mmCIF file of C-alpha atoms in Angstrom:
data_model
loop_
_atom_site.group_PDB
_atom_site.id
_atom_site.type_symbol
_atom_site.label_atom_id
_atom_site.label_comp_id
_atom_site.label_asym_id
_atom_site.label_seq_id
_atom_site.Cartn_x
_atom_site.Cartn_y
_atom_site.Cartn_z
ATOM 1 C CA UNK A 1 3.714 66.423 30.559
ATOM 2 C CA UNK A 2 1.819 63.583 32.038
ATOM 3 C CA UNK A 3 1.686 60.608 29.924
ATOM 4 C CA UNK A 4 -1.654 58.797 28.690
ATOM 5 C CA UNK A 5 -0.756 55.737 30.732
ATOM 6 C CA UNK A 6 -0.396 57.765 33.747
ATOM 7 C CA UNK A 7 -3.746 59.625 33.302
ATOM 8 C CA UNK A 8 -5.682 56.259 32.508
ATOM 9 C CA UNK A 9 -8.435 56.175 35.451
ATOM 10 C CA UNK A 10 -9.253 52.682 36.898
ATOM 11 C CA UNK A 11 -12.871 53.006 35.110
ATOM 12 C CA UNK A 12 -11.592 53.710 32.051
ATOM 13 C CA UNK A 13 -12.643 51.776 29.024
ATOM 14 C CA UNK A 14 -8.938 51.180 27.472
ATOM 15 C CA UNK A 15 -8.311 49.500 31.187
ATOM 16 C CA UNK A 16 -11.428 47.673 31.538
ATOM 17 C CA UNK A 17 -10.118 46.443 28.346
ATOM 18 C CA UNK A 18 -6.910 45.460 29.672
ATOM 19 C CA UNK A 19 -8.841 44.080 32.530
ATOM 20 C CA UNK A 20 -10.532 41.475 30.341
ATOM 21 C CA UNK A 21 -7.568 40.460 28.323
ATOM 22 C CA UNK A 22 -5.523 39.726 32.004
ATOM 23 C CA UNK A 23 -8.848 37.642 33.019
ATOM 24 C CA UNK A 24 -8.298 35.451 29.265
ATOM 25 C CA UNK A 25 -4.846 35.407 30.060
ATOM 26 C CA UNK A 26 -5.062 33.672 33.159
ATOM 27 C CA UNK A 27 -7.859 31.828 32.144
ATOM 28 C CA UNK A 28 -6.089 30.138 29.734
ATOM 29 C CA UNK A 29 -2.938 29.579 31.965
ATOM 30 C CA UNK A 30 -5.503 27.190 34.672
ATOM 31 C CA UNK A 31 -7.686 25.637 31.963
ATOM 32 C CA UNK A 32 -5.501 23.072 30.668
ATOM 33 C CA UNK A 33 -7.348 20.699 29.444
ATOM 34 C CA UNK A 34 -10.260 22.503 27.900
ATOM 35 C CA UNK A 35 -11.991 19.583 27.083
ATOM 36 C CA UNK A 36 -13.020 19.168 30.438
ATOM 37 C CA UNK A 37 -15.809 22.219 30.186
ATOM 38 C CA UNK A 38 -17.560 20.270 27.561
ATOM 39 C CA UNK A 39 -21.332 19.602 28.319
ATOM 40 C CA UNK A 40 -21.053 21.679 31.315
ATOM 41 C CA UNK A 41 -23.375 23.556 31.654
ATOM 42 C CA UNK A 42 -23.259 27.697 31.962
ATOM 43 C CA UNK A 43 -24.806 29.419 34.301
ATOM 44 C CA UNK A 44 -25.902 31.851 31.504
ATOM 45 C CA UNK A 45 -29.361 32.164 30.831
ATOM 46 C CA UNK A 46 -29.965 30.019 27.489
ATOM 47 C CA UNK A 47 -33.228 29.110 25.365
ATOM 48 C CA UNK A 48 -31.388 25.815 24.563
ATOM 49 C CA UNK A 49 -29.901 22.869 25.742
ATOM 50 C CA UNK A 50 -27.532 22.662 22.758
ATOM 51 C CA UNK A 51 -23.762 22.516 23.715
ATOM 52 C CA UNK A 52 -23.417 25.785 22.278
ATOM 53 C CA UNK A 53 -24.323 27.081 25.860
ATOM 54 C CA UNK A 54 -21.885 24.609 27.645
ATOM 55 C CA UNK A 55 -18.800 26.487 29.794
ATOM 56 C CA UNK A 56 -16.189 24.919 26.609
ATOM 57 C CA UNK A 57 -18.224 26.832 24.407
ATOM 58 C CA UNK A 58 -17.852 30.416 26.461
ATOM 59 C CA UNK A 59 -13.946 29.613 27.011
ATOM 60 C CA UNK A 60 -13.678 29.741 22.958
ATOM 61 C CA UNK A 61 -16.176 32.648 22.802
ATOM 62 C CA UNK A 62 -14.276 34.841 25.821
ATOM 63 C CA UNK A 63 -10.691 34.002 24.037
ATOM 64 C CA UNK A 64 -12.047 34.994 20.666
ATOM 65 C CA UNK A 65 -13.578 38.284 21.918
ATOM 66 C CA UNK A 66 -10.071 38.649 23.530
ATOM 67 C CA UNK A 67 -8.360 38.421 20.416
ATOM 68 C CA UNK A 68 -10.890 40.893 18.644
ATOM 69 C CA UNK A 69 -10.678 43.524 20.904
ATOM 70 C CA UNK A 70 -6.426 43.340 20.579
ATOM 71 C CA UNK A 71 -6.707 42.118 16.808
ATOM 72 C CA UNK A 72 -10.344 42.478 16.029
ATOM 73 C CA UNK A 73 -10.582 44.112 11.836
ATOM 74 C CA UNK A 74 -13.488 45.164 11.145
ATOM 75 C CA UNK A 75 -14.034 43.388 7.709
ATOM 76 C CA UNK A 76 -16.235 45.411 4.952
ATOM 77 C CA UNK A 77 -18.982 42.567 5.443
ATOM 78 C CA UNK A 78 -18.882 42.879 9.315
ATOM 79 C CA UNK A 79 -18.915 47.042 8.835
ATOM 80 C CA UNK A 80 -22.464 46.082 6.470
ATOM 81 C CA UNK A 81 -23.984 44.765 8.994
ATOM 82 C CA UNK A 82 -23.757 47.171 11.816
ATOM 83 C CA UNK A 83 -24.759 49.977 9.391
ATOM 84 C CA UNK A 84 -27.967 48.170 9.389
ATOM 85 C CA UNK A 85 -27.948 47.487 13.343
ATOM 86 C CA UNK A 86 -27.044 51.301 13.124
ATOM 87 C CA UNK A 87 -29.821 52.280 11.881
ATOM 88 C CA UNK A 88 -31.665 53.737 14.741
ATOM 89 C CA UNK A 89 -28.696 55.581 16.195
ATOM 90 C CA UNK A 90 -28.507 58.115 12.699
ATOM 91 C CA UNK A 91 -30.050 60.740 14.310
ATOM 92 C CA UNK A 92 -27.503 60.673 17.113
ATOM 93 C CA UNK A 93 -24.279 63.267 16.045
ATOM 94 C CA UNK A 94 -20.577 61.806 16.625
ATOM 95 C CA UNK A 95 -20.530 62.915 20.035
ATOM 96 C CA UNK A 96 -23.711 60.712 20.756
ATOM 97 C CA UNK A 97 -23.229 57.963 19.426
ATOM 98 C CA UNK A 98 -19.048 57.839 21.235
ATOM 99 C CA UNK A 99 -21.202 57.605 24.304
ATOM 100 C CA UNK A 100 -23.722 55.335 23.468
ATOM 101 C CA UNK A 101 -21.402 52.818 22.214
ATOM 102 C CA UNK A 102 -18.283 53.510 25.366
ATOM 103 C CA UNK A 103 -21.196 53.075 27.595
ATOM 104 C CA UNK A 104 -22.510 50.081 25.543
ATOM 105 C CA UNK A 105 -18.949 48.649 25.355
ATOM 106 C CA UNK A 106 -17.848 49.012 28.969
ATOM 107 C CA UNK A 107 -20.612 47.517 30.503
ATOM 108 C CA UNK A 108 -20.351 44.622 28.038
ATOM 109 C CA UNK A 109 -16.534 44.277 28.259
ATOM 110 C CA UNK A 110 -17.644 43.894 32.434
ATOM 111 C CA UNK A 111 -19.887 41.343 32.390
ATOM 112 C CA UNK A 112 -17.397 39.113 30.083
ATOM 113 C CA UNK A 113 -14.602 39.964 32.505
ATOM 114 C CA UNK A 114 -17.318 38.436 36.006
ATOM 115 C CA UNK A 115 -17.692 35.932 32.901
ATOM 116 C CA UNK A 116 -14.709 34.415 31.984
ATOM 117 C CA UNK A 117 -13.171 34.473 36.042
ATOM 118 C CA UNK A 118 -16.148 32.102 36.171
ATOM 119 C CA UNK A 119 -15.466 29.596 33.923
ATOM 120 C CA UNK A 120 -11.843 29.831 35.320
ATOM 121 C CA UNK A 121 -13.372 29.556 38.762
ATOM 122 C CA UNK A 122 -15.680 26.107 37.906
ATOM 123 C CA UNK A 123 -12.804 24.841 35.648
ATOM 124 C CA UNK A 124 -10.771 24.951 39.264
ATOM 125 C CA UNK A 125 -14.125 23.418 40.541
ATOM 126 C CA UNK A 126 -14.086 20.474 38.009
ATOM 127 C CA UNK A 127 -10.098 19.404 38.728
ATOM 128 C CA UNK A 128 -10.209 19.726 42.525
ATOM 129 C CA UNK A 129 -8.069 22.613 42.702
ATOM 130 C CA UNK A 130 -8.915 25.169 46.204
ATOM 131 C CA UNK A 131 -9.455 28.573 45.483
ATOM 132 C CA UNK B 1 4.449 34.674 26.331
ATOM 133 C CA UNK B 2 4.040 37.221 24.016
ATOM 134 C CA UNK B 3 3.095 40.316 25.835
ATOM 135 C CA UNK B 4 -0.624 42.010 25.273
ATOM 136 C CA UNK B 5 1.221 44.954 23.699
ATOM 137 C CA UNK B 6 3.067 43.113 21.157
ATOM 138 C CA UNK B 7 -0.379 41.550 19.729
ATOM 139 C CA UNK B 8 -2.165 45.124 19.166
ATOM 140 C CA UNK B 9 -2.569 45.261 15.919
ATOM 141 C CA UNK B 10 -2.931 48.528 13.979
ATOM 142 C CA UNK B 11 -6.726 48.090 13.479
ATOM 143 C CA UNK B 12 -7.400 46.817 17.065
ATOM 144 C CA UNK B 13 -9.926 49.304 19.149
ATOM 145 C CA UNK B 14 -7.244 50.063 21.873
ATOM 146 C CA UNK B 15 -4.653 50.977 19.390
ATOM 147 C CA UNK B 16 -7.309 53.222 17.563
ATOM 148 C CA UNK B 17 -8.349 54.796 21.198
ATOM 149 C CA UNK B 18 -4.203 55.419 21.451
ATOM 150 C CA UNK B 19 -4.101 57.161 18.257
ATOM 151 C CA UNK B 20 -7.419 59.515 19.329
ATOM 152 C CA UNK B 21 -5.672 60.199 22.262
ATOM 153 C CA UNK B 22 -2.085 61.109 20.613
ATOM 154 C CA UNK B 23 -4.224 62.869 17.613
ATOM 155 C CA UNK B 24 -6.068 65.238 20.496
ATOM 156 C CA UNK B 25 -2.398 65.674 22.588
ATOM 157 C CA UNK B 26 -1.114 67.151 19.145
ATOM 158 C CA UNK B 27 -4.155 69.252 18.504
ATOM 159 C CA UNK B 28 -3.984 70.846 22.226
ATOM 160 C CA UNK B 29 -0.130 71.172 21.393
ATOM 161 C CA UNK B 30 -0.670 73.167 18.136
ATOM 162 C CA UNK B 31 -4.031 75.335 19.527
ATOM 163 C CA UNK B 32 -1.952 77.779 21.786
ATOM 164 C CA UNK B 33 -4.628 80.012 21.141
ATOM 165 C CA UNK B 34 -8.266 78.295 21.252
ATOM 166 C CA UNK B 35 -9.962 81.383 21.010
ATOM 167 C CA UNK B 36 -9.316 82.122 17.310
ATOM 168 C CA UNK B 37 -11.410 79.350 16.598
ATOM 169 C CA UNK B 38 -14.223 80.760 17.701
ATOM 170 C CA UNK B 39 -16.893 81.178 14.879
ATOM 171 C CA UNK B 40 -14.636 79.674 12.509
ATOM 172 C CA UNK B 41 -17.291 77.414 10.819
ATOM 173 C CA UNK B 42 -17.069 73.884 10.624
ATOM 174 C CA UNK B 43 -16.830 71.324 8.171
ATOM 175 C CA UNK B 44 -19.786 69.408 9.813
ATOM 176 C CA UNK B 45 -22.798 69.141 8.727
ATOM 177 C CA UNK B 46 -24.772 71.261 10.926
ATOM 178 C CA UNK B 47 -28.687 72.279 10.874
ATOM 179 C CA UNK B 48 -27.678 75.983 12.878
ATOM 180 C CA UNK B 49 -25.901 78.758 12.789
ATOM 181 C CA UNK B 50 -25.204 78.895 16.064
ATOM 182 C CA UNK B 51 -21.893 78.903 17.781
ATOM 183 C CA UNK B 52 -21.890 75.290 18.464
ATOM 184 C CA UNK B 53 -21.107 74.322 15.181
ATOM 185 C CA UNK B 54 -17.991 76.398 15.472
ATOM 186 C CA UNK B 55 -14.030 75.124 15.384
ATOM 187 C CA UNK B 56 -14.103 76.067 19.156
ATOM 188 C CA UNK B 57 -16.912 74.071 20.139
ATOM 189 C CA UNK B 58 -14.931 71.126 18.339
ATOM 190 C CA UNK B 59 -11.769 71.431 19.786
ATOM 191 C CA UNK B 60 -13.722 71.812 23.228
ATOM 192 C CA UNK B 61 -15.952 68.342 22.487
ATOM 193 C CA UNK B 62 -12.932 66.431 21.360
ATOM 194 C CA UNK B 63 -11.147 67.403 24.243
ATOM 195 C CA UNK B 64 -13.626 66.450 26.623
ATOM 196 C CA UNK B 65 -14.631 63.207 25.255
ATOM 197 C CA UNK B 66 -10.515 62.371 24.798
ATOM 198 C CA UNK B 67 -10.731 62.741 28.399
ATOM 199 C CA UNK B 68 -13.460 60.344 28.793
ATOM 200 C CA UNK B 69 -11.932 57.853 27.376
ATOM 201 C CA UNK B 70 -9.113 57.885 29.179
ATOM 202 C CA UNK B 71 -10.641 58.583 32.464
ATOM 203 C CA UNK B 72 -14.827 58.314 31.893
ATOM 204 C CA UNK B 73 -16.797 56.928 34.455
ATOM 205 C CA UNK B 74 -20.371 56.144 33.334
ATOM 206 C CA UNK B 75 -22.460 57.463 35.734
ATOM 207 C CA UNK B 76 -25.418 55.749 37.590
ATOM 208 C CA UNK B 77 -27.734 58.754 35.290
ATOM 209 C CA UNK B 78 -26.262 57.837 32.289
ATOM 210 C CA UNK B 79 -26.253 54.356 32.537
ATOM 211 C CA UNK B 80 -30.351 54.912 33.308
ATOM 212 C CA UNK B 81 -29.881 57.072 29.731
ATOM 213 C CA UNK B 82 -27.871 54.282 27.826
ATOM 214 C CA UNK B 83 -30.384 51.657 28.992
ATOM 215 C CA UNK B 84 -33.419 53.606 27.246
ATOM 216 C CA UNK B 85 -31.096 53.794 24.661
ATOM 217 C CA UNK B 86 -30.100 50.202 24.666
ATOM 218 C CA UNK B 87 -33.840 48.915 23.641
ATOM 219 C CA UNK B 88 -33.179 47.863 20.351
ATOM 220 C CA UNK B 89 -30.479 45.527 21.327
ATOM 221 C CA UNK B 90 -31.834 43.770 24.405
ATOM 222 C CA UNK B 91 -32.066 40.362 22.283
ATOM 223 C CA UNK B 92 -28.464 40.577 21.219
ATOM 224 C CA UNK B 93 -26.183 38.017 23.337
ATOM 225 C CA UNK B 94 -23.193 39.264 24.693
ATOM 226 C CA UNK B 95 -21.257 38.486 22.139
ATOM 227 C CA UNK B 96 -23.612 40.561 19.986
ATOM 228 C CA UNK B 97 -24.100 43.513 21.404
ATOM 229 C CA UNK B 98 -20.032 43.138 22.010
ATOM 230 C CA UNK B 99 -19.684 43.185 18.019
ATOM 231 C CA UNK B 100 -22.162 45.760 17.803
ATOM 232 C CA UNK B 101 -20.292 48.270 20.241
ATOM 233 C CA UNK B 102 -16.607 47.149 19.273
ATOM 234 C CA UNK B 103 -17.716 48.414 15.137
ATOM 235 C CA UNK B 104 -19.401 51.412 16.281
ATOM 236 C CA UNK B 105 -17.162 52.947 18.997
ATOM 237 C CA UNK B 106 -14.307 51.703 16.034
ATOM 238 C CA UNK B 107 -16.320 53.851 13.192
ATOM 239 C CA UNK B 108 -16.565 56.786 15.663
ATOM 240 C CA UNK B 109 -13.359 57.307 16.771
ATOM 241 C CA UNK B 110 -11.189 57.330 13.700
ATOM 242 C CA UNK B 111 -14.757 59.852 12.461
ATOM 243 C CA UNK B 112 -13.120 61.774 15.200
ATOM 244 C CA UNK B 113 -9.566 61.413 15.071
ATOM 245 C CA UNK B 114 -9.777 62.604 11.526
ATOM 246 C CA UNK B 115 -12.354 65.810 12.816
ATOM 247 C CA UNK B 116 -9.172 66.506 15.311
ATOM 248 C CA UNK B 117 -6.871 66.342 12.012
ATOM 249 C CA UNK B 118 -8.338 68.715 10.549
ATOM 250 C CA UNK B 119 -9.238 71.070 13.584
ATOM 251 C CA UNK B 120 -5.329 70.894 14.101
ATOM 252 C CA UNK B 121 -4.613 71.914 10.385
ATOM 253 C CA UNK B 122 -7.451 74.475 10.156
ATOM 254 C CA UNK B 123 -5.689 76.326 13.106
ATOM 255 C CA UNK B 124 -2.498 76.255 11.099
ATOM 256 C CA UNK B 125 -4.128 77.566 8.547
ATOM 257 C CA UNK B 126 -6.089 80.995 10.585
ATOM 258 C CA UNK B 127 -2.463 81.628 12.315
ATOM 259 C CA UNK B 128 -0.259 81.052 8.208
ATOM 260 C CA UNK B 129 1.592 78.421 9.597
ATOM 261 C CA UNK B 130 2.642 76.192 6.571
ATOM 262 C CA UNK B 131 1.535 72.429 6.893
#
């Protein structure tokens, strides 16, 4: 019998998650000194000029997400809240709403991944170092 | 370096995807005979009568979308169908429409790992094998 690993298709969602855990991996192995993102600024579109949108802010955001989607608990206040962003999917059955949210969730998990080999890329930017 | 494996915990998504996965592997294993599940009603809540409320059409659905998340490939039509879809959350960050995928593709899948449970048991039961 072939085994799941085996079968797991390079657009798959359990390896695009892999993919984005291996781009917070090595992110964190080049940014040393994380310090150095502070006040610079994303290239994320942002309302605000708060540092909330600076790259040291989306280096703790990607490795967060990272550790959610290996760790991530869904606690019961967390689960209260999507019911009520859930709200207009309750007339979708289970099958519906498993693709609406593996669509939703791969195409998310991809534009973190372009994300966080950016900040990895301008962190390389900041300390001189050739690509 | 602690390896990505070693940090899944038990209530991360890719651990729950695994156990979807191994839950369908064991139904496919048991359901030598699919066809006796045909017109076998299901537990679901269902507004027909028709055949696709049926154990069959179950074990056929949770099949197919076990194979689409190991292998699924969004395509370019359904992405055009998940971005109609997507409406409500096109002022969500990333990071919010990440948490708001992440706890709905979590709810769903152990929804359906349990449905393939009891598929797997209610097969056991038409054929008298003792659970």
């Amino acid at each position: 019998m072939q085994s799941t690993e085996a079968r797991l298709s390079k657009n798959s969602l359990s390896l695009t998650l892999r993919r984005y855990s291996a781009a917070v991996s090595n992110m964190e192995q080049t940014v040393l000194v994380p310090s150095l993102l502070r006040d610079v600024p994303s290239d994320e579109l942002c309302d605000c000029e708060e540092t909330c949108c600076d790259l040291y802010h989306s280096y703790l955001m990607l490795k967060t997400i990272r550790d959610t989607v290996e760790r991530g608990l869904v606690s019961p206040d967390d689960r209260k809240a999507s019911d009520r962003n859930l709200e207009p999917l309750l007339d979708m059955d289970e099958e519906g709403q498993f693709h609406f949210h593996l669509r939703g969730l791969f195409t998310v998990m991809r534009d973190l991944t372009t994300r966080t080999h950016s900040v990895t890329e301008k962190y390389k930017d900041i300390i001189g170092v050739a690509n």
